[in-house]
């Protein structure tokens, strides 16, 4: 089995690391990563990885933003489905008039899918 790189472990733990960085210094974050997640880094490496990851994420964001106009949002994906649980029969009612929040949510889901595909293609 191939050994994972430190940066791939870092990438998987990025959200946790960002949350830790709010409450702890980088030295504290490095200690916690070593103790709890078996990821041994120096503070310099942590700083470098944060910079690299944010830079990559920003580039993905720009690429996603420029291609978002090409994403087709299907009407049925925007429909809300309600299930009436009061009755024993599970009747579905569709509301086909999406709000701006529904459209924004659909666009965010499309961005996430594009982001996930590009991340998977790089591995």
PDB file of C-alpha atoms in Angstrom:
ATOM      1  CA  UNK A   1       0.000   0.000   0.000  1.00  0.00           C
ATOM      2  CA  UNK A   2       1.355   3.415  -0.941  1.00  0.00           C
ATOM      3  CA  UNK A   3       2.378   5.694   1.876  1.00  0.00           C
ATOM      4  CA  UNK A   4       0.361   8.912   2.091  1.00  0.00           C
ATOM      5  CA  UNK A   5       2.158  12.206   1.935  1.00  0.00           C
ATOM      6  CA  UNK A   6       1.976  14.653   4.802  1.00  0.00           C
ATOM      7  CA  UNK A   7       0.248  17.149   2.532  1.00  0.00           C
ATOM      8  CA  UNK A   8      -2.491  14.650   1.619  1.00  0.00           C
ATOM      9  CA  UNK A   9      -3.116  14.065   5.338  1.00  0.00           C
ATOM     10  CA  UNK A  10      -3.086  17.829   5.857  1.00  0.00           C
ATOM     11  CA  UNK A  11      -5.605  18.278   3.030  1.00  0.00           C
ATOM     12  CA  UNK A  12      -7.990  15.798   4.650  1.00  0.00           C
ATOM     13  CA  UNK A  13      -7.660  17.588   8.012  1.00  0.00           C
ATOM     14  CA  UNK A  14      -7.817  21.152   6.649  1.00  0.00           C
ATOM     15  CA  UNK A  15     -11.201  22.026   8.167  1.00  0.00           C
ATOM     16  CA  UNK A  16     -10.084  20.733  11.583  1.00  0.00           C
ATOM     17  CA  UNK A  17      -6.821  22.657  11.309  1.00  0.00           C
ATOM     18  CA  UNK A  18      -8.642  25.909  10.465  1.00  0.00           C
ATOM     19  CA  UNK A  19     -10.891  25.456  13.511  1.00  0.00           C
ATOM     20  CA  UNK A  20      -7.888  24.760  15.742  1.00  0.00           C
ATOM     21  CA  UNK A  21      -6.043  27.816  14.399  1.00  0.00           C
ATOM     22  CA  UNK A  22      -8.854  30.032  15.666  1.00  0.00           C
ATOM     23  CA  UNK A  23      -8.229  28.975  19.285  1.00  0.00           C
ATOM     24  CA  UNK A  24      -4.560  27.973  19.322  1.00  0.00           C
ATOM     25  CA  UNK A  25      -1.216  29.281  18.130  1.00  0.00           C
ATOM     26  CA  UNK A  26       0.455  27.396  15.291  1.00  0.00           C
ATOM     27  CA  UNK A  27       2.688  25.720  17.886  1.00  0.00           C
ATOM     28  CA  UNK A  28      -0.429  24.449  19.674  1.00  0.00           C
ATOM     29  CA  UNK A  29      -1.985  23.301  16.409  1.00  0.00           C
ATOM     30  CA  UNK A  30       1.204  21.392  15.529  1.00  0.00           C
ATOM     31  CA  UNK A  31       1.165  19.650  18.931  1.00  0.00           C
ATOM     32  CA  UNK A  32      -2.513  18.675  18.604  1.00  0.00           C
ATOM     33  CA  UNK A  33      -2.002  17.363  15.068  1.00  0.00           C
ATOM     34  CA  UNK A  34       0.892  15.204  16.266  1.00  0.00           C
ATOM     35  CA  UNK A  35      -0.946  13.860  19.320  1.00  0.00           C
ATOM     36  CA  UNK A  36      -4.453  13.315  17.968  1.00  0.00           C
ATOM     37  CA  UNK A  37      -4.008  12.851  14.221  1.00  0.00           C
ATOM     38  CA  UNK A  38      -0.498  11.377  13.873  1.00  0.00           C
ATOM     39  CA  UNK A  39       0.539  14.236  11.592  1.00  0.00           C
ATOM     40  CA  UNK A  40       3.982  15.529  12.584  1.00  0.00           C
ATOM     41  CA  UNK A  41       4.736  18.993  11.175  1.00  0.00           C
ATOM     42  CA  UNK A  42       6.868  21.956  12.118  1.00  0.00           C
ATOM     43  CA  UNK A  43       5.257  25.374  12.444  1.00  0.00           C
ATOM     44  CA  UNK A  44       7.072  26.419   9.253  1.00  0.00           C
ATOM     45  CA  UNK A  45       5.659  23.443   7.362  1.00  0.00           C
ATOM     46  CA  UNK A  46       2.189  24.164   8.730  1.00  0.00           C
ATOM     47  CA  UNK A  47       2.429  27.766   7.519  1.00  0.00           C
ATOM     48  CA  UNK A  48       3.665  26.588   4.123  1.00  0.00           C
ATOM     49  CA  UNK A  49       0.875  23.995   3.786  1.00  0.00           C
ATOM     50  CA  UNK A  50      -1.793  26.526   4.755  1.00  0.00           C
ATOM     51  CA  UNK A  51      -0.475  28.909   2.103  1.00  0.00           C
ATOM     52  CA  UNK A  52      -0.342  26.161  -0.564  1.00  0.00           C
ATOM     53  CA  UNK A  53      -3.798  24.831   0.239  1.00  0.00           C
ATOM     54  CA  UNK A  54      -5.422  28.274   0.261  1.00  0.00           C
ATOM     55  CA  UNK A  55      -3.698  29.161  -3.004  1.00  0.00           C
ATOM     56  CA  UNK A  56      -4.942  25.935  -4.641  1.00  0.00           C
ATOM     57  CA  UNK A  57      -8.438  26.504  -3.275  1.00  0.00           C
ATOM     58  CA  UNK A  58      -8.464  30.048  -4.607  1.00  0.00           C
ATOM     59  CA  UNK A  59      -7.386  28.823  -8.062  1.00  0.00           C
ATOM     60  CA  UNK A  60     -10.133  26.200  -7.991  1.00  0.00           C
ATOM     61  CA  UNK A  61     -12.615  28.849  -6.941  1.00  0.00           C
ATOM     62  CA  UNK A  62     -11.638  31.086  -9.846  1.00  0.00           C
ATOM     63  CA  UNK A  63     -11.858  28.156 -12.268  1.00  0.00           C
ATOM     64  CA  UNK A  64     -15.242  27.188 -10.856  1.00  0.00           C
ATOM     65  CA  UNK A  65     -16.540  30.757 -11.016  1.00  0.00           C
ATOM     66  CA  UNK A  66     -15.560  31.098 -14.671  1.00  0.00           C
ATOM     67  CA  UNK A  67     -17.188  27.800 -15.614  1.00  0.00           C
ATOM     68  CA  UNK A  68     -20.311  28.229 -13.479  1.00  0.00           C
ATOM     69  CA  UNK A  69     -22.140  29.896 -16.378  1.00  0.00           C
ATOM     70  CA  UNK A  70     -21.767  26.644 -18.273  1.00  0.00           C
ATOM     71  CA  UNK A  71     -23.533  24.587 -15.603  1.00  0.00           C
ATOM     72  CA  UNK A  72     -27.109  23.802 -16.505  1.00  0.00           C
ATOM     73  CA  UNK A  73     -29.477  23.680 -13.559  1.00  0.00           C
ATOM     74  CA  UNK A  74     -32.427  21.440 -14.216  1.00  0.00           C
ATOM     75  CA  UNK A  75     -35.828  22.540 -12.974  1.00  0.00           C
ATOM     76  CA  UNK A  76     -36.526  19.214 -11.299  1.00  0.00           C
ATOM     77  CA  UNK A  77     -33.376  19.608  -9.184  1.00  0.00           C
ATOM     78  CA  UNK A  78     -34.780  22.864  -7.887  1.00  0.00           C
ATOM     79  CA  UNK A  79     -38.157  21.473  -6.905  1.00  0.00           C
ATOM     80  CA  UNK A  80     -38.814  21.089  -3.224  1.00  0.00           C
ATOM     81  CA  UNK A  81     -40.342  17.813  -2.151  1.00  0.00           C
ATOM     82  CA  UNK A  82     -42.561  17.714   0.907  1.00  0.00           C
ATOM     83  CA  UNK A  83     -43.731  14.516   2.516  1.00  0.00           C
ATOM     84  CA  UNK A  84     -46.974  14.603   4.486  1.00  0.00           C
ATOM     85  CA  UNK A  85     -46.298  12.419   7.527  1.00  0.00           C
ATOM     86  CA  UNK A  86     -49.622  13.151   9.233  1.00  0.00           C
ATOM     87  CA  UNK A  87     -51.412  10.858   6.844  1.00  0.00           C
ATOM     88  CA  UNK A  88     -50.301   7.270   6.680  1.00  0.00           C
ATOM     89  CA  UNK A  89     -49.889   7.583   2.953  1.00  0.00           C
ATOM     90  CA  UNK A  90     -46.697   9.329   1.887  1.00  0.00           C
ATOM     91  CA  UNK A  91     -47.971  11.797  -0.680  1.00  0.00           C
ATOM     92  CA  UNK A  92     -45.415  14.078  -2.232  1.00  0.00           C
ATOM     93  CA  UNK A  93     -46.207  17.666  -3.074  1.00  0.00           C
ATOM     94  CA  UNK A  94     -43.906  19.644  -5.327  1.00  0.00           C
ATOM     95  CA  UNK A  95     -43.371  23.367  -5.167  1.00  0.00           C
ATOM     96  CA  UNK A  96     -42.063  24.287  -8.637  1.00  0.00           C
ATOM     97  CA  UNK A  97     -41.484  27.985  -7.963  1.00  0.00           C
ATOM     98  CA  UNK A  98     -37.907  28.106  -6.654  1.00  0.00           C
ATOM     99  CA  UNK A  99     -36.731  31.026  -4.553  1.00  0.00           C
ATOM    100  CA  UNK A 100     -33.388  32.773  -4.905  1.00  0.00           C
ATOM    101  CA  UNK A 101     -32.151  30.787  -1.889  1.00  0.00           C
ATOM    102  CA  UNK A 102     -32.991  27.562  -3.751  1.00  0.00           C
ATOM    103  CA  UNK A 103     -31.078  28.756  -6.804  1.00  0.00           C
ATOM    104  CA  UNK A 104     -28.095  29.822  -4.673  1.00  0.00           C
ATOM    105  CA  UNK A 105     -28.100  26.438  -2.936  1.00  0.00           C
ATOM    106  CA  UNK A 106     -28.197  24.623  -6.290  1.00  0.00           C
ATOM    107  CA  UNK A 107     -25.283  26.718  -7.565  1.00  0.00           C
ATOM    108  CA  UNK A 108     -23.287  25.978  -4.405  1.00  0.00           C
ATOM    109  CA  UNK A 109     -23.927  22.240  -4.840  1.00  0.00           C
ATOM    110  CA  UNK A 110     -22.753  22.486  -8.460  1.00  0.00           C
ATOM    111  CA  UNK A 111     -19.583  24.305  -7.345  1.00  0.00           C
ATOM    112  CA  UNK A 112     -18.911  21.632  -4.703  1.00  0.00           C
ATOM    113  CA  UNK A 113     -19.296  18.865  -7.299  1.00  0.00           C
ATOM    114  CA  UNK A 114     -16.897  20.622  -9.675  1.00  0.00           C
ATOM    115  CA  UNK A 115     -14.445  21.191  -6.833  1.00  0.00           C
ATOM    116  CA  UNK A 116     -14.617  17.535  -5.745  1.00  0.00           C
ATOM    117  CA  UNK A 117     -14.076  16.296  -9.306  1.00  0.00           C
ATOM    118  CA  UNK A 118     -10.991  18.463  -9.800  1.00  0.00           C
ATOM    119  CA  UNK A 119      -9.557  17.394  -6.422  1.00  0.00           C
ATOM    120  CA  UNK A 120     -10.104  13.722  -7.257  1.00  0.00           C
ATOM    121  CA  UNK A 121      -8.474  14.159 -10.675  1.00  0.00           C
ATOM    122  CA  UNK A 122      -5.317  15.562  -9.082  1.00  0.00           C
ATOM    123  CA  UNK A 123      -4.776  12.606  -6.764  1.00  0.00           C
TER     124      UNK A 123
END
